[in-house]
PDB file of N, CA and C in Angstrom:
ATOM      1  N   MET L 163     175.775  41.703 110.909  1.00 55.00           N
ATOM      2  CA  MET L 163     174.518  42.063 110.292  1.00 55.00           C
ATOM      3  C   MET L 163     173.483  40.970 110.581  1.00 55.00           C
ATOM      4  N   ASN L 164     172.229  41.262 110.278  1.00 79.00           N
ATOM      5  CA  ASN L 164     171.147  40.340 110.610  1.00 79.00           C
ATOM      6  C   ASN L 164     170.573  39.604 109.413  1.00 79.00           C
ATOM      7  N   ASN L 165     171.306  39.538 108.301  1.00 86.00           N
ATOM      8  CA  ASN L 165     170.808  38.806 107.143  1.00 86.00           C
ATOM      9  C   ASN L 165     171.976  38.252 106.343  1.00 86.00           C
ATOM     10  N   LEU L 166     171.679  37.345 105.436  1.00 86.00           N
ATOM     11  CA  LEU L 166     172.730  36.654 104.698  1.00 86.00           C
ATOM     12  C   LEU L 166     173.541  37.601 103.832  1.00 86.00           C
ATOM     13  N   ILE L 167     172.894  38.497 103.112  1.00 85.00           N
ATOM     14  CA  ILE L 167     173.616  39.452 102.268  1.00 85.00           C
ATOM     15  C   ILE L 167     174.533  40.317 103.137  1.00 85.00           C
ATOM     16  N   GLY L 168     174.020  40.755 104.278  1.00 88.00           N
ATOM     17  CA  GLY L 168     174.844  41.550 105.197  1.00 88.00           C
ATOM     18  C   GLY L 168     176.048  40.780 105.699  1.00 88.00           C
ATOM     19  N   ASP L 169     175.860  39.499 105.998  1.00 90.00           N
ATOM     20  CA  ASP L 169     176.973  38.661 106.449  1.00 90.00           C
ATOM     21  C   ASP L 169     178.020  38.492 105.350  1.00 90.00           C
ATOM     22  N   ILE L 170     177.561  38.346 104.114  1.00 89.00           N
ATOM     23  CA  ILE L 170     178.497  38.219 102.991  1.00 89.00           C
ATOM     24  C   ILE L 170     179.303  39.507 102.834  1.00 89.00           C
ATOM     25  N   ILE L 171     178.621  40.644 102.905  1.00 89.00           N
ATOM     26  CA  ILE L 171     179.316  41.932 102.797  1.00 89.00           C
ATOM     27  C   ILE L 171     180.302  42.102 103.946  1.00 89.00           C
ATOM     28  N   ALA L 172     179.895  41.745 105.149  1.00 91.00           N
ATOM     29  CA  ALA L 172     180.790  41.858 106.306  1.00 91.00           C
ATOM     30  C   ALA L 172     182.021  40.969 106.129  1.00 91.00           C
ATOM     31  N   SER L 173     181.826  39.789 105.549  1.00 91.00           N
ATOM     32  CA  SER L 173     182.967  38.895 105.309  1.00 91.00           C
ATOM     33  C   SER L 173     183.948  39.516 104.332  1.00 91.00           C
ATOM     34  N   SER L 174     183.436  40.235 103.359  1.00 90.00           N
ATOM     35  CA  SER L 174     184.312  40.924 102.408  1.00 90.00           C
ATOM     36  C   SER L 174     185.059  42.058 103.091  1.00 90.00           C
ATOM     37  N   GLU L 175     184.355  42.791 103.937  1.00 92.00           N
ATOM     38  CA  GLU L 175     184.979  43.925 104.625  1.00 92.00           C
ATOM     39  C   GLU L 175     186.089  43.483 105.575  1.00 92.00           C
ATOM     40  N   THR L 176     185.950  42.278 106.169  1.00 92.00           N
ATOM     41  CA  THR L 176     186.992  41.785 107.076  1.00 92.00           C
ATOM     42  C   THR L 176     188.106  41.051 106.335  1.00 92.00           C
ATOM     43  N   GLY L 177     187.925  40.847 105.029  1.00 91.00           N
ATOM     44  CA  GLY L 177     188.946  40.169 104.243  1.00 91.00           C
ATOM     45  C   GLY L 177     188.813  38.661 104.218  1.00 91.00           C
ATOM     46  N   ALA L 178     187.751  38.125 104.813  1.00 92.00           N
ATOM     47  CA  ALA L 178     187.551  36.672 104.808  1.00 92.00           C
ATOM     48  C   ALA L 178     187.287  36.161 103.397  1.00 92.00           C
ATOM     49  N   ILE L 179     186.641  36.979 102.568  1.00 88.00           N
ATOM     50  CA  ILE L 179     186.442  36.657 101.159  1.00 88.00           C
ATOM     51  C   ILE L 179     186.792  37.886 100.338  1.00 88.00           C
ATOM     52  N   SER L 180     187.117  37.673  99.062  1.00 89.00           N
ATOM     53  CA  SER L 180     187.469  38.802  98.209  1.00 89.00           C
ATOM     54  C   SER L 180     186.221  39.547  97.751  1.00 89.00           C
ATOM     55  N   GLU L 181     186.429  40.730  97.190  1.00 88.00           N
ATOM     56  CA  GLU L 181     185.298  41.497  96.678  1.00 88.00           C
ATOM     57  C   GLU L 181     184.632  40.749  95.516  1.00 88.00           C
ATOM     58  N   ASN L 182     185.433  40.082  94.677  1.00 89.00           N
ATOM     59  CA  ASN L 182     184.863  39.292  93.577  1.00 89.00           C
ATOM     60  C   ASN L 182     184.020  38.138  94.111  1.00 89.00           C
ATOM     61  N   GLU L 183     184.485  37.475  95.168  1.00 89.00           N
ATOM     62  CA  GLU L 183     183.697  36.391  95.768  1.00 89.00           C
ATOM     63  C   GLU L 183     182.393  36.925  96.354  1.00 89.00           C
ATOM     64  N   MET L 184     182.478  38.101  96.985  1.00 88.00           N
ATOM     65  CA  MET L 184     181.286  38.719  97.545  1.00 88.00           C
ATOM     66  C   MET L 184     180.263  38.996  96.450  1.00 88.00           C
ATOM     67  N   MET L 185     180.704  39.560  95.334  1.00 88.00           N
ATOM     68  CA  MET L 185     179.789  39.875  94.242  1.00 88.00           C
ATOM     69  C   MET L 185     179.190  38.599  93.653  1.00 88.00           C
ATOM     70  N   ALA L 186     180.006  37.563  93.475  1.00 88.00           N
ATOM     71  CA  ALA L 186     179.517  36.301  92.912  1.00 88.00           C
ATOM     72  C   ALA L 186     178.466  35.673  93.820  1.00 88.00           C
ATOM     73  N   MET L 187     178.712  35.671  95.122  1.00 86.00           N
ATOM     74  CA  MET L 187     177.746  35.091  96.062  1.00 86.00           C
ATOM     75  C   MET L 187     176.436  35.883  96.068  1.00 86.00           C
ATOM     76  N   THR L 188     176.542  37.196  96.079  1.00 86.00           N
ATOM     77  CA  THR L 188     175.358  38.045  96.134  1.00 86.00           C
ATOM     78  C   THR L 188     174.521  37.899  94.859  1.00 86.00           C
ATOM     79  N   VAL L 189     175.173  37.942  93.711  1.00 85.00           N
ATOM     80  CA  VAL L 189     174.459  37.795  92.443  1.00 85.00           C
ATOM     81  C   VAL L 189     173.823  36.404  92.362  1.00 85.00           C
ATOM     82  N   GLY L 190     174.552  35.376  92.784  1.00 83.00           N
ATOM     83  CA  GLY L 190     174.009  34.018  92.782  1.00 83.00           C
ATOM     84  C   GLY L 190     172.761  33.894  93.623  1.00 83.00           C
ATOM     85  N   LEU L 191     172.771  34.515  94.786  1.00 83.00           N
ATOM     86  CA  LEU L 191     171.588  34.480  95.656  1.00 83.00           C
ATOM     87  C   LEU L 191     170.407  35.204  95.022  1.00 83.00           C
ATOM     88  N   LEU L 192     170.663  36.355  94.443  1.00 82.00           N
ATOM     89  CA  LEU L 192     169.576  37.133  93.845  1.00 82.00           C
ATOM     90  C   LEU L 192     169.008  36.444  92.608  1.00 82.00           C
ATOM     91  N   ILE L 193     169.872  35.929  91.753  1.00 83.00           N
ATOM     92  CA  ILE L 193     169.407  35.254  90.542  1.00 83.00           C
ATOM     93  C   ILE L 193     168.700  33.954  90.906  1.00 83.00           C
ATOM     94  N   GLY L 194     169.201  33.242  91.894  1.00 78.00           N
ATOM     95  CA  GLY L 194     168.575  31.998  92.318  1.00 78.00           C
ATOM     96  C   GLY L 194     167.150  32.201  92.795  1.00 78.00           C
ATOM     97  N   GLY L 195     166.858  33.357  93.324  1.00 80.00           N
ATOM     98  CA  GLY L 195     165.514  33.642  93.813  1.00 80.00           C
ATOM     99  C   GLY L 195     164.502  33.895  92.709  1.00 80.00           C
ATOM    100  N   VAL L 196     164.976  34.235  91.526  1.00 84.00           N
ATOM    101  CA  VAL L 196     164.061  34.537  90.421  1.00 84.00           C
ATOM    102  C   VAL L 196     163.259  33.299  90.023  1.00 84.00           C
ATOM    103  N   ALA L 197     163.924  32.164  89.873  1.00 83.00           N
ATOM    104  CA  ALA L 197     163.235  30.948  89.438  1.00 83.00           C
ATOM    105  C   ALA L 197     162.214  30.481  90.473  1.00 83.00           C
ATOM    106  N   THR L 198     162.563  30.546  91.746  1.00 84.00           N
ATOM    107  CA  THR L 198     161.628  30.099  92.774  1.00 84.00           C
ATOM    108  C   THR L 198     160.436  31.043  92.874  1.00 84.00           C
ATOM    109  N   PHE L 199     160.681  32.334  92.728  1.00 86.00           N
ATOM    110  CA  PHE L 199     159.574  33.292  92.738  1.00 86.00           C
ATOM    111  C   PHE L 199     158.659  33.063  91.541  1.00 86.00           C
ATOM    112  N   ALA L 200     159.240  32.869  90.359  1.00 89.00           N
ATOM    113  CA  ALA L 200     158.447  32.643  89.154  1.00 89.00           C
ATOM    114  C   ALA L 200     157.612  31.375  89.290  1.00 89.00           C
ATOM    115  N   ALA L 201     158.195  30.322  89.843  1.00 88.00           N
ATOM    116  CA  ALA L 201     157.452  29.069  90.021  1.00 88.00           C
ATOM    117  C   ALA L 201     156.289  29.261  90.983  1.00 88.00           C
ATOM    118  N   THR L 202     156.501  30.004  92.056  1.00 90.00           N
ATOM    119  CA  THR L 202     155.441  30.247  93.036  1.00 90.00           C
ATOM    120  C   THR L 202     154.334  31.117  92.437  1.00 90.00           C
ATOM    121  N   ALA L 203     154.710  32.178  91.729  1.00 92.00           N
ATOM    122  CA  ALA L 203     153.710  33.042  91.102  1.00 92.00           C
ATOM    123  C   ALA L 203     152.891  32.255  90.089  1.00 92.00           C
ATOM    124  N   ASN L 204     153.552  31.414  89.298  1.00 93.00           N
ATOM    125  CA  ASN L 204     152.857  30.588  88.317  1.00 93.00           C
ATOM    126  C   ASN L 204     151.871  29.649  89.003  1.00 93.00           C
ATOM    127  N   ALA L 205     152.303  28.993  90.065  1.00 92.00           N
ATOM    128  CA  ALA L 205     151.428  28.060  90.784  1.00 92.00           C
ATOM    129  C   ALA L 205     150.218  28.783  91.379  1.00 92.00           C
ATOM    130  N   CYS L 206     150.436  29.980  91.928  1.00 94.00           N
ATOM    131  CA  CYS L 206     149.320  30.757  92.496  1.00 94.00           C
ATOM    132  C   CYS L 206     148.303  31.112  91.420  1.00 94.00           C
ATOM    133  N   LEU L 207     148.771  31.604  90.291  1.00 95.00           N
ATOM    134  CA  LEU L 207     147.857  32.009  89.225  1.00 95.00           C
ATOM    135  C   LEU L 207     147.138  30.811  88.623  1.00 95.00           C
ATOM    136  N   LEU L 208     147.849  29.708  88.440  1.00 94.00           N
ATOM    137  CA  LEU L 208     147.226  28.504  87.906  1.00 94.00           C
ATOM    138  C   LEU L 208     146.153  27.981  88.865  1.00 94.00           C
ATOM    139  N   ASN L 209     146.464  28.013  90.151  1.00 93.00           N
ATOM    140  CA  ASN L 209     145.507  27.566  91.159  1.00 93.00           C
ATOM    141  C   ASN L 209     144.245  28.438  91.131  1.00 93.00           C
ATOM    142  N   LEU L 210     144.425  29.745  90.993  1.00 95.00           N
ATOM    143  CA  LEU L 210     143.269  30.648  90.916  1.00 95.00           C
ATOM    144  C   LEU L 210     142.459  30.401  89.649  1.00 95.00           C
ATOM    145  N   ALA L 211     143.138  30.107  88.535  1.00 96.00           N
ATOM    146  CA  ALA L 211     142.429  29.824  87.284  1.00 96.00           C
ATOM    147  C   ALA L 211     141.601  28.546  87.402  1.00 96.00           C
ATOM    148  N   HIS L 212     142.123  27.564  88.134  1.00 95.00           N
ATOM    149  CA  HIS L 212     141.400  26.310  88.312  1.00 95.00           C
ATOM    150  C   HIS L 212     140.289  26.407  89.357  1.00 95.00           C
ATOM    151  N   HIS L 213     140.371  27.414  90.217  1.00 95.00           N
ATOM    152  CA  HIS L 213     139.384  27.570  91.285  1.00 95.00           C
ATOM    153  C   HIS L 213     138.860  29.012  91.292  1.00 95.00           C
ATOM    154  N   PRO L 214     137.980  29.341  90.343  1.00 96.00           N
ATOM    155  CA  PRO L 214     137.489  30.724  90.248  1.00 96.00           C
ATOM    156  C   PRO L 214     136.749  31.201  91.494  1.00 96.00           C
ATOM    157  N   GLY L 215     136.178  30.279  92.254  1.00 96.00           N
ATOM    158  CA  GLY L 215     135.514  30.675  93.495  1.00 96.00           C
ATOM    159  C   GLY L 215     136.495  31.239  94.503  1.00 96.00           C
ATOM    160  N   VAL L 216     137.680  30.646  94.556  1.00 95.00           N
ATOM    161  CA  VAL L 216     138.731  31.160  95.460  1.00 95.00           C
ATOM    162  C   VAL L 216     139.166  32.542  94.995  1.00 95.00           C
ATOM    163  N   ALA L 217     139.331  32.703  93.685  1.00 95.00           N
ATOM    164  CA  ALA L 217     139.729  34.010  93.146  1.00 95.00           C
ATOM    165  C   ALA L 217     138.688  35.076  93.496  1.00 95.00           C
ATOM    166  N   ALA L 218     137.427  34.726  93.389  1.00 97.00           N
ATOM    167  CA  ALA L 218     136.356  35.679  93.725  1.00 97.00           C
ATOM    168  C   ALA L 218     136.400  36.056  95.197  1.00 97.00           C
ATOM    169  N   ARG L 219     136.660  35.063  96.071  1.00 96.00           N
ATOM    170  CA  ARG L 219     136.737  35.346  97.513  1.00 96.00           C
ATOM    171  C   ARG L 219     137.902  36.279  97.814  1.00 96.00           C
ATOM    172  N   ILE L 220     139.032  36.082  97.128  1.00 96.00           N
ATOM    173  CA  ILE L 220     140.207  36.936  97.353  1.00 96.00           C
ATOM    174  C   ILE L 220     139.933  38.351  96.852  1.00 96.00           C
ATOM    175  N   ARG L 221     139.232  38.485  95.721  1.00 96.00           N
ATOM    176  CA  ARG L 221     138.892  39.832  95.237  1.00 96.00           C
ATOM    177  C   ARG L 221     138.014  40.568  96.233  1.00 96.00           C
ATOM    178  N   LYS L 222     137.105  39.850  96.900  1.00 97.00           N
ATOM    179  CA  LYS L 222     136.225  40.479  97.890  1.00 97.00           C
ATOM    180  C   LYS L 222     136.934  40.745  99.208  1.00 97.00           C
ATOM    181  N   ASP L 223     137.924  39.912  99.523  1.00 97.00           N
ATOM    182  CA  ASP L 223     138.636  40.024 100.798  1.00 97.00           C
ATOM    183  C   ASP L 223     140.139  39.834 100.546  1.00 97.00           C
ATOM    184  N   PRO L 224     140.841  40.886 100.054  1.00 95.00           N
ATOM    185  CA  PRO L 224     142.242  40.772  99.648  1.00 95.00           C
ATOM    186  C   PRO L 224     143.201  40.161 100.690  1.00 95.00           C
ATOM    187  N   PRO L 225     142.997  40.345 101.999  1.00 95.00           N
ATOM    188  CA  PRO L 225     143.914  39.691 102.940  1.00 95.00           C
ATOM    189  C   PRO L 225     143.935  38.164 102.824  1.00 95.00           C
ATOM    190  N   LEU L 226     142.915  37.563 102.195  1.00 95.00           N
ATOM    191  CA  LEU L 226     142.919  36.116 101.981  1.00 95.00           C
ATOM    192  C   LEU L 226     144.034  35.682 101.024  1.00 95.00           C
ATOM    193  N   ALA L 227     144.582  36.620 100.274  1.00 95.00           N
ATOM    194  CA  ALA L 227     145.653  36.288  99.330  1.00 95.00           C
ATOM    195  C   ALA L 227     146.853  35.682 100.052  1.00 95.00           C
ATOM    196  N   ALA L 228     147.137  36.137 101.260  1.00 94.00           N
ATOM    197  CA  ALA L 228     148.273  35.585 102.019  1.00 94.00           C
ATOM    198  C   ALA L 228     148.039  34.112 102.336  1.00 94.00           C
ATOM    199  N   ALA L 229     146.822  33.764 102.727  1.00 94.00           N
ATOM    200  CA  ALA L 229     146.512  32.362 103.005  1.00 94.00           C
ATOM    201  C   ALA L 229     146.586  31.532 101.731  1.00 94.00           C
ATOM    202  N   HIS L 230     146.152  32.115 100.614  1.00 95.00           N
ATOM    203  CA  HIS L 230     146.237  31.412  99.332  1.00 95.00           C
ATOM    204  C   HIS L 230     147.698  31.138  98.979  1.00 95.00           C
ATOM    205  N   LEU L 231     148.551  32.116  99.173  1.00 92.00           N
ATOM    206  CA  LEU L 231     149.981  31.921  98.914  1.00 92.00           C
ATOM    207  C   LEU L 231     150.550  30.809  99.785  1.00 92.00           C
ATOM    208  N   GLU L 232     150.244  30.845 101.068  1.00 92.00           N
ATOM    209  CA  GLU L 232     150.742  29.806 101.988  1.00 92.00           C
ATOM    210  C   GLU L 232     150.277  28.417 101.560  1.00 92.00           C
ATOM    211  N   GLU L 233     149.026  28.304 101.180  1.00 92.00           N
ATOM    212  CA  GLU L 233     148.490  27.009 100.761  1.00 92.00           C
ATOM    213  C   GLU L 233     149.119  26.558  99.443  1.00 92.00           C
ATOM    214  N   THR L 234     149.328  27.500  98.546  1.00 91.00           N
ATOM    215  CA  THR L 234     149.983  27.162  97.282  1.00 91.00           C
ATOM    216  C   THR L 234     151.401  26.679  97.529  1.00 91.00           C
ATOM    217  N   LEU L 235     152.123  27.332  98.418  1.00 88.00           N
ATOM    218  CA  LEU L 235     153.490  26.903  98.744  1.00 88.00           C
ATOM    219  C   LEU L 235     153.489  25.510  99.386  1.00 88.00           C
ATOM    220  N   ARG L 236     152.460  25.212 100.160  1.00 89.00           N
ATOM    221  CA  ARG L 236     152.369  23.888 100.771  1.00 89.00           C
ATOM    222  C   ARG L 236     152.103  22.824  99.711  1.00 89.00           C
ATOM    223  N   LEU L 237     151.176  23.126  98.800  1.00 89.00           N
ATOM    224  CA  LEU L 237     150.805  22.152  97.772  1.00 89.00           C
ATOM    225  C   LEU L 237     151.838  22.030  96.653  1.00 89.00           C
ATOM    226  N   TYR L 238     152.422  23.151  96.266  1.00 87.00           N
ATOM    227  CA  TYR L 238     153.350  23.189  95.131  1.00 87.00           C
ATOM    228  C   TYR L 238     154.632  23.934  95.515  1.00 87.00           C
ATOM    229  N   PRO L 239     155.470  23.339  96.334  1.00 86.00           N
ATOM    230  CA  PRO L 239     156.690  24.035  96.755  1.00 86.00           C
ATOM    231  C   PRO L 239     157.607  24.295  95.557  1.00 86.00           C
ATOM    232  N   PRO L 240     158.258  25.456  95.506  1.00 81.00           N
ATOM    233  CA  PRO L 240     159.124  25.766  94.371  1.00 81.00           C
ATOM    234  C   PRO L 240     160.389  24.898  94.337  1.00 81.00           C
ATOM    235  N   LEU L 241     160.754  24.341  95.454  1.00 74.00           N
ATOM    236  CA  LEU L 241     161.906  23.440  95.515  1.00 74.00           C
ATOM    237  C   LEU L 241     161.418  22.071  95.948  1.00 74.00           C
ATOM    238  N   SER L 242     161.769  21.063  95.188  1.00 71.00           N
ATOM    239  CA  SER L 242     161.308  19.723  95.537  1.00 71.00           C
ATOM    240  C   SER L 242     162.313  18.963  96.395  1.00 71.00           C
ATOM    241  N   LEU L 243     163.500  19.511  96.562  1.00 68.00           N
ATOM    242  CA  LEU L 243     164.518  18.841  97.366  1.00 68.00           C
ATOM    243  C   LEU L 243     165.120  19.840  98.338  1.00 68.00           C
ATOM    244  N   SER L 244     165.135  19.476  99.573  1.00 65.00           N
ATOM    245  CA  SER L 244     165.770  20.306 100.590  1.00 65.00           C
ATOM    246  C   SER L 244     166.626  19.391 101.442  1.00 65.00           C
ATOM    247  N   MET L 245     167.931  19.620 101.414  1.00 67.00           N
ATOM    248  CA  MET L 245     168.829  18.754 102.178  1.00 67.00           C
ATOM    249  C   MET L 245     168.782  19.128 103.651  1.00 67.00           C
ATOM    250  N   ARG L 246     168.719  18.117 104.479  1.00 71.00           N
ATOM    251  CA  ARG L 246     168.731  18.327 105.922  1.00 71.00           C
ATOM    252  C   ARG L 246     169.762  17.383 106.521  1.00 71.00           C
ATOM    253  N   PHE L 247     170.359  17.808 107.601  1.00 75.00           N
ATOM    254  CA  PHE L 247     171.387  17.019 108.256  1.00 75.00           C
ATOM    255  C   PHE L 247     171.044  16.887 109.734  1.00 75.00           C
ATOM    256  N   ALA L 248     171.176  15.685 110.249  1.00 78.00           N
ATOM    257  CA  ALA L 248     170.895  15.443 111.674  1.00 78.00           C
ATOM    258  C   ALA L 248     171.933  16.173 112.523  1.00 78.00           C
ATOM    259  N   VAL L 249     171.469  16.757 113.588  1.00 83.00           N
ATOM    260  CA  VAL L 249     172.364  17.429 114.522  1.00 83.00           C
ATOM    261  C   VAL L 249     173.054  16.409 115.424  1.00 83.00           C
ATOM    262  N   ASN L 250     172.314  15.349 115.763  1.00 88.00           N
ATOM    263  CA  ASN L 250     172.844  14.303 116.624  1.00 88.00           C
ATOM    264  C   ASN L 250     172.707  12.947 115.917  1.00 88.00           C
ATOM    265  N   ASP L 251     173.573  12.008 116.290  1.00 89.00           N
ATOM    266  CA  ASP L 251     173.447  10.649 115.765  1.00 89.00           C
ATOM    267  C   ASP L 251     172.151  10.028 116.279  1.00 89.00           C
ATOM    268  N   VAL L 252     171.459   9.322 115.390  1.00 85.00           N
ATOM    269  CA  VAL L 252     170.189   8.687 115.743  1.00 85.00           C
ATOM    270  C   VAL L 252     170.217   7.251 115.242  1.00 85.00           C
ATOM    271  N   PRO L 253     169.954   6.280 116.116  1.00 87.00           N
ATOM    272  CA  PRO L 253     169.910   4.897 115.631  1.00 87.00           C
ATOM    273  C   PRO L 253     168.671   4.675 114.763  1.00 87.00           C
ATOM    274  N   ILE L 254     168.847   3.965 113.673  1.00 86.00           N
ATOM    275  CA  ILE L 254     167.745   3.667 112.760  1.00 86.00           C
ATOM    276  C   ILE L 254     167.536   2.156 112.727  1.00 86.00           C
ATOM    277  N   GLY L 255     166.279   1.734 112.810  1.00 83.00           N
ATOM    278  CA  GLY L 255     165.970   0.317 112.714  1.00 83.00           C
ATOM    279  C   GLY L 255     165.927  -0.401 114.044  1.00 83.00           C
TER     280      GLY L 255
END
């Protein structure tokens, strides 16, 4: 499949994980998205409340809402920590 949920379901179908594990992973992913969505929606609305001129521009030109969302995500990301791992060893110092 071409997405994470599809891959989890496929793993269950091949027996790599149990049906209970599949359900736990899927529910965890869906529930985990609620908090990040709520944080982003809150940040967007708060930003519009603080900048009524931006809100007015978006009301006149609704496609600007996508740019507002992108800028809000840049300024106020819903996750403050994202773990990254180097693919190759890199000398430091």
